[in-house]
């Protein structure tokens, strides 16, 4: 998984057909998705429950590219090894999820995955300024985590711009999660983001039996992002 700052579209399977995850992963990749984003929620750190390592292991054979696993759970550390063994290429933990994010990031890299750190809308970019030399990705939540289909929080665009300046030449992706569509994609791309997570905006109008709209939606977001 080489590093570049080209726009990457990472559809969130939170918006996919839960009864057809394998086929949905294959369909979005065939339609142009760069990464597959897996939103893991525990009903504790966020008010929803989704998937665990077993689901990741089940869909891994159906994903040719990057499986991007976003842990919205607390505690995080006991589950890192399980998600790494399930085939996660990137494991992202929230800076707010526990008192020892530095240790968590060490554990993720130690398990053989790329390390990501996520910031909720109320958390400033400066919360991770001492962590930048040990992360591969920073995920900026542009909605409050827990549910798909929420409205984009525009104040986060300035946070993306701040992070891009902080990162400088480091090979760190800036990922946007929440409310991404052709209207908001150009705002965050211009601010410096390169990975765009989109759920309903990708899956809207399509299905496993008719995946063409997935491709149309992915191309529309990529075109809007402009790079």
Short mmCIF file of C-alpha atoms in Angstrom, two decimals:
data_model
loop_
_atom_site.label_atom_id
_atom_site.label_comp_id
_atom_site.label_asym_id
_atom_site.label_seq_id
_atom_site.Cartn_x
_atom_site.Cartn_y
_atom_site.Cartn_z
CA UNK A 1 0.00 0.00 0.00
CA UNK A 2 2.06 2.88 -1.30
CA UNK A 3 1.48 6.46 -0.23
CA UNK A 4 0.05 9.18 -2.42
CA UNK A 5 -2.24 12.15 -1.95
CA UNK A 6 -4.62 11.42 -4.82
CA UNK A 7 -8.30 11.33 -3.87
CA UNK A 8 -9.40 7.93 -2.62
CA UNK A 9 -13.08 7.04 -2.22
CA UNK A 10 -13.78 4.69 0.68
CA UNK A 11 -17.42 3.58 0.74
CA UNK A 12 -18.70 2.73 4.21
CA UNK A 13 -20.39 -0.66 4.35
CA UNK A 14 -22.56 0.75 7.11
CA UNK A 15 -24.82 1.76 4.21
CA UNK A 16 -24.55 -1.57 2.38
CA UNK A 17 -26.98 -4.49 2.37
CA UNK A 18 -26.04 -6.35 5.56
CA UNK A 19 -27.31 -9.65 4.12
CA UNK A 20 -24.93 -9.39 1.16
CA UNK A 21 -21.71 -7.93 2.54
CA UNK A 22 -19.32 -10.01 0.43
CA UNK A 23 -21.11 -9.19 -2.80
CA UNK A 24 -21.44 -5.53 -1.81
CA UNK A 25 -17.69 -5.25 -1.20
CA UNK A 26 -16.98 -6.80 -4.60
CA UNK A 27 -19.53 -4.53 -6.26
CA UNK A 28 -18.17 -1.25 -4.90
CA UNK A 29 -14.59 -2.20 -5.81
CA UNK A 30 -15.69 -3.17 -9.31
CA UNK A 31 -17.42 0.21 -9.57
CA UNK A 32 -14.29 2.17 -8.66
CA UNK A 33 -13.96 2.25 -4.88
CA UNK A 34 -10.36 2.63 -3.71
CA UNK A 35 -10.80 1.41 -0.13
CA UNK A 36 -13.55 -0.38 1.79
CA UNK A 37 -14.40 1.40 5.07
CA UNK A 38 -15.70 -0.66 7.99
CA UNK A 39 -17.36 1.29 10.81
CA UNK A 40 -17.09 -0.68 14.05
CA UNK A 41 -19.42 0.56 16.82
CA UNK A 42 -19.96 -0.84 20.30
CA UNK A 43 -23.11 0.80 21.70
CA UNK A 44 -20.93 2.32 24.42
CA UNK A 45 -18.46 4.78 22.88
CA UNK A 46 -21.11 5.57 20.27
CA UNK A 47 -24.89 4.94 20.37
CA UNK A 48 -25.02 2.10 17.86
CA UNK A 49 -23.77 -1.47 17.46
CA UNK A 50 -22.39 -2.77 14.16
CA UNK A 51 -19.64 -5.31 13.42
CA UNK A 52 -16.80 -7.19 15.07
CA UNK A 53 -13.65 -8.99 13.93
CA UNK A 54 -15.65 -12.00 12.68
CA UNK A 55 -17.44 -9.82 10.15
CA UNK A 56 -14.13 -8.33 9.00
CA UNK A 57 -12.66 -11.82 8.58
CA UNK A 58 -15.72 -12.90 6.60
CA UNK A 59 -15.55 -10.02 4.11
CA UNK A 60 -11.75 -9.91 3.79
CA UNK A 61 -11.65 -12.52 0.97
CA UNK A 62 -14.10 -10.35 -0.99
CA UNK A 63 -11.89 -7.23 -0.80
CA UNK A 64 -8.97 -6.93 -3.22
CA UNK A 65 -7.77 -3.55 -1.99
CA UNK A 66 -7.53 -1.79 1.35
CA UNK A 67 -9.79 -2.73 4.26
CA UNK A 68 -9.99 0.41 6.38
CA UNK A 69 -11.33 -0.42 9.85
CA UNK A 70 -12.56 2.46 12.00
CA UNK A 71 -12.96 1.49 15.66
CA UNK A 72 -15.60 3.60 17.40
CA UNK A 73 -15.23 1.53 20.56
CA UNK A 74 -13.89 1.82 24.10
CA UNK A 75 -11.76 0.24 25.30
CA UNK A 76 -9.80 -0.29 22.09
CA UNK A 77 -6.65 -2.19 23.02
CA UNK A 78 -8.18 -5.63 23.78
CA UNK A 79 -9.58 -5.83 20.24
CA UNK A 80 -6.65 -4.64 18.13
CA UNK A 81 -5.14 -8.08 17.62
CA UNK A 82 -8.49 -9.53 16.60
CA UNK A 83 -9.06 -6.93 13.89
CA UNK A 84 -5.47 -7.24 12.67
CA UNK A 85 -5.84 -11.02 12.38
CA UNK A 86 -9.12 -10.47 10.54
CA UNK A 87 -7.16 -8.70 7.81
CA UNK A 88 -7.52 -5.00 8.54
CA UNK A 89 -4.96 -3.00 6.57
CA UNK A 90 -5.63 0.16 8.57
CA UNK A 91 -6.97 0.29 12.12
CA UNK A 92 -8.14 3.67 13.36
CA UNK A 93 -8.81 4.44 17.03
CA UNK A 94 -10.34 7.55 18.53
CA UNK A 95 -8.18 9.88 20.57
CA UNK A 96 -11.19 10.25 22.90
CA UNK A 97 -11.66 6.50 23.46
CA UNK A 98 -9.11 6.03 26.23
CA UNK A 99 -6.34 7.60 28.28
CA UNK A 100 -3.42 6.01 26.42
CA UNK A 101 -3.79 6.71 22.69
CA UNK A 102 0.00 6.58 22.24
CA UNK A 103 0.05 3.00 23.54
CA UNK A 104 -2.92 2.12 21.35
CA UNK A 105 -1.17 3.38 18.22
CA UNK A 106 1.96 1.43 19.17
CA UNK A 107 -0.18 -1.70 19.54
CA UNK A 108 -1.81 -1.22 16.14
CA UNK A 109 1.53 -0.95 14.39
CA UNK A 110 2.86 -3.81 16.49
CA UNK A 111 0.00 -5.96 15.22
CA UNK A 112 1.11 -5.29 11.64
CA UNK A 113 -1.53 -2.76 10.57
CA UNK A 114 -1.28 0.87 9.58
CA UNK A 115 -2.26 3.14 12.47
CA UNK A 116 -4.99 5.75 12.27
CA UNK A 117 -6.23 8.24 14.83
CA UNK A 118 -9.72 9.77 14.69
CA UNK A 119 -10.94 13.11 16.02
CA UNK A 120 -14.55 13.83 17.00
CA UNK A 121 -16.00 17.21 15.94
CA UNK A 122 -15.40 18.70 19.40
CA UNK A 123 -11.73 17.67 19.52
CA UNK A 124 -9.14 20.14 18.16
CA UNK A 125 -6.37 19.24 15.75
CA UNK A 126 -3.82 20.08 18.44
CA UNK A 127 -4.92 17.00 20.40
CA UNK A 128 -2.68 14.88 18.16
CA UNK A 129 0.26 17.16 17.49
CA UNK A 130 2.58 14.90 19.51
CA UNK A 131 1.35 11.76 17.73
CA UNK A 132 2.01 12.60 14.10
CA UNK A 133 5.24 10.62 13.86
CA UNK A 134 3.45 7.40 14.75
CA UNK A 135 0.29 7.59 12.62
CA UNK A 136 -0.39 6.75 8.99
CA UNK A 137 -3.83 8.35 8.84
CA UNK A 138 -5.85 11.03 10.62
CA UNK A 139 -9.62 10.64 10.42
CA UNK A 140 -11.62 13.83 10.87
CA UNK A 141 -15.19 13.15 11.91
CA UNK A 142 -17.43 15.61 10.09
CA UNK A 143 -20.49 14.26 11.90
CA UNK A 144 -20.84 13.03 15.47
CA UNK A 145 -20.02 9.32 15.24
CA UNK A 146 -22.67 6.66 15.68
CA UNK A 147 -25.02 6.79 12.72
CA UNK A 148 -24.92 7.10 8.94
CA UNK A 149 -26.75 9.73 6.93
CA UNK A 150 -26.01 12.73 9.17
CA UNK A 151 -25.49 16.31 8.04
CA UNK A 152 -21.94 17.51 7.41
CA UNK A 153 -20.50 19.81 10.13
CA UNK A 154 -18.85 22.65 8.19
CA UNK A 155 -16.69 23.89 11.07
CA UNK A 156 -14.49 20.83 10.54
CA UNK A 157 -13.10 22.14 7.25
CA UNK A 158 -10.84 24.52 9.16
CA UNK A 159 -9.63 21.56 11.26
CA UNK A 160 -8.65 19.73 8.06
CA UNK A 161 -6.69 22.78 6.94
CA UNK A 162 -4.92 22.95 10.31
CA UNK A 163 -4.04 19.26 10.17
CA UNK A 164 -2.68 19.54 6.66
CA UNK A 165 -0.34 22.31 7.83
CA UNK A 166 0.70 20.25 10.88
CA UNK A 167 1.41 17.14 8.80
CA UNK A 168 3.68 18.89 6.34
CA UNK A 169 5.71 16.37 4.32
CA UNK A 170 4.86 13.38 6.52
CA UNK A 171 3.23 10.45 4.63
CA UNK A 172 -0.06 10.72 6.51
CA UNK A 173 -3.48 10.47 4.93
CA UNK A 174 -6.25 12.83 6.00
CA UNK A 175 -9.57 10.99 5.93
CA UNK A 176 -13.01 12.56 6.13
CA UNK A 177 -15.85 10.55 7.65
CA UNK A 178 -19.39 11.91 7.68
CA UNK A 179 -21.70 13.70 5.30
CA UNK A 180 -19.41 13.38 2.27
CA UNK A 181 -21.17 13.95 -1.06
CA UNK A 182 -20.47 15.93 -4.25
CA UNK A 183 -21.32 19.15 -2.40
CA UNK A 184 -18.96 18.68 0.56
CA UNK A 185 -16.16 16.71 -1.15
CA UNK A 186 -14.60 19.77 -2.84
CA UNK A 187 -14.50 21.66 0.47
CA UNK A 188 -12.46 19.03 2.31
CA UNK A 189 -10.31 18.15 -0.71
CA UNK A 190 -9.32 21.80 -1.09
CA UNK A 191 -8.45 21.88 2.62
CA UNK A 192 -6.08 18.93 2.21
CA UNK A 193 -8.04 15.69 2.67
CA UNK A 194 -7.29 12.75 0.38
CA UNK A 195 -9.49 9.89 1.67
CA UNK A 196 -13.25 10.44 1.50
CA UNK A 197 -15.52 8.02 3.34
CA UNK A 198 -19.04 8.00 1.93
CA UNK A 199 -21.91 5.75 2.90
CA UNK A 200 -25.36 6.72 1.71
CA UNK A 201 -23.87 8.98 -0.98
CA UNK A 202 -22.28 5.91 -2.63
CA UNK A 203 -24.91 3.26 -2.05
CA UNK A 204 -27.94 5.43 -2.81
CA UNK A 205 -29.96 4.15 -5.75
CA UNK A 206 -28.02 0.93 -6.30
CA UNK A 207 -27.97 -2.67 -5.14
CA UNK A 208 -25.95 -5.86 -5.52
CA UNK A 209 -28.10 -6.75 -8.55
CA UNK A 210 -27.86 -3.21 -9.97
CA UNK A 211 -24.50 -1.76 -8.87
CA UNK A 212 -24.14 0.73 -11.72
CA UNK A 213 -25.38 3.63 -9.54
CA UNK A 214 -22.52 2.89 -7.10
CA UNK A 215 -20.05 3.70 -9.85
CA UNK A 216 -21.95 6.79 -10.90
CA UNK A 217 -22.00 8.03 -7.31
CA UNK A 218 -18.29 7.30 -6.76
CA UNK A 219 -17.35 9.11 -9.98
CA UNK A 220 -19.51 12.10 -9.02
CA UNK A 221 -17.77 12.46 -5.64
CA UNK A 222 -14.32 12.01 -7.19
CA UNK A 223 -15.05 14.56 -9.91
CA UNK A 224 -16.37 17.05 -7.37
CA UNK A 225 -13.23 16.66 -5.27
CA UNK A 226 -11.29 17.80 -8.31
CA UNK A 227 -8.02 15.91 -7.85
#
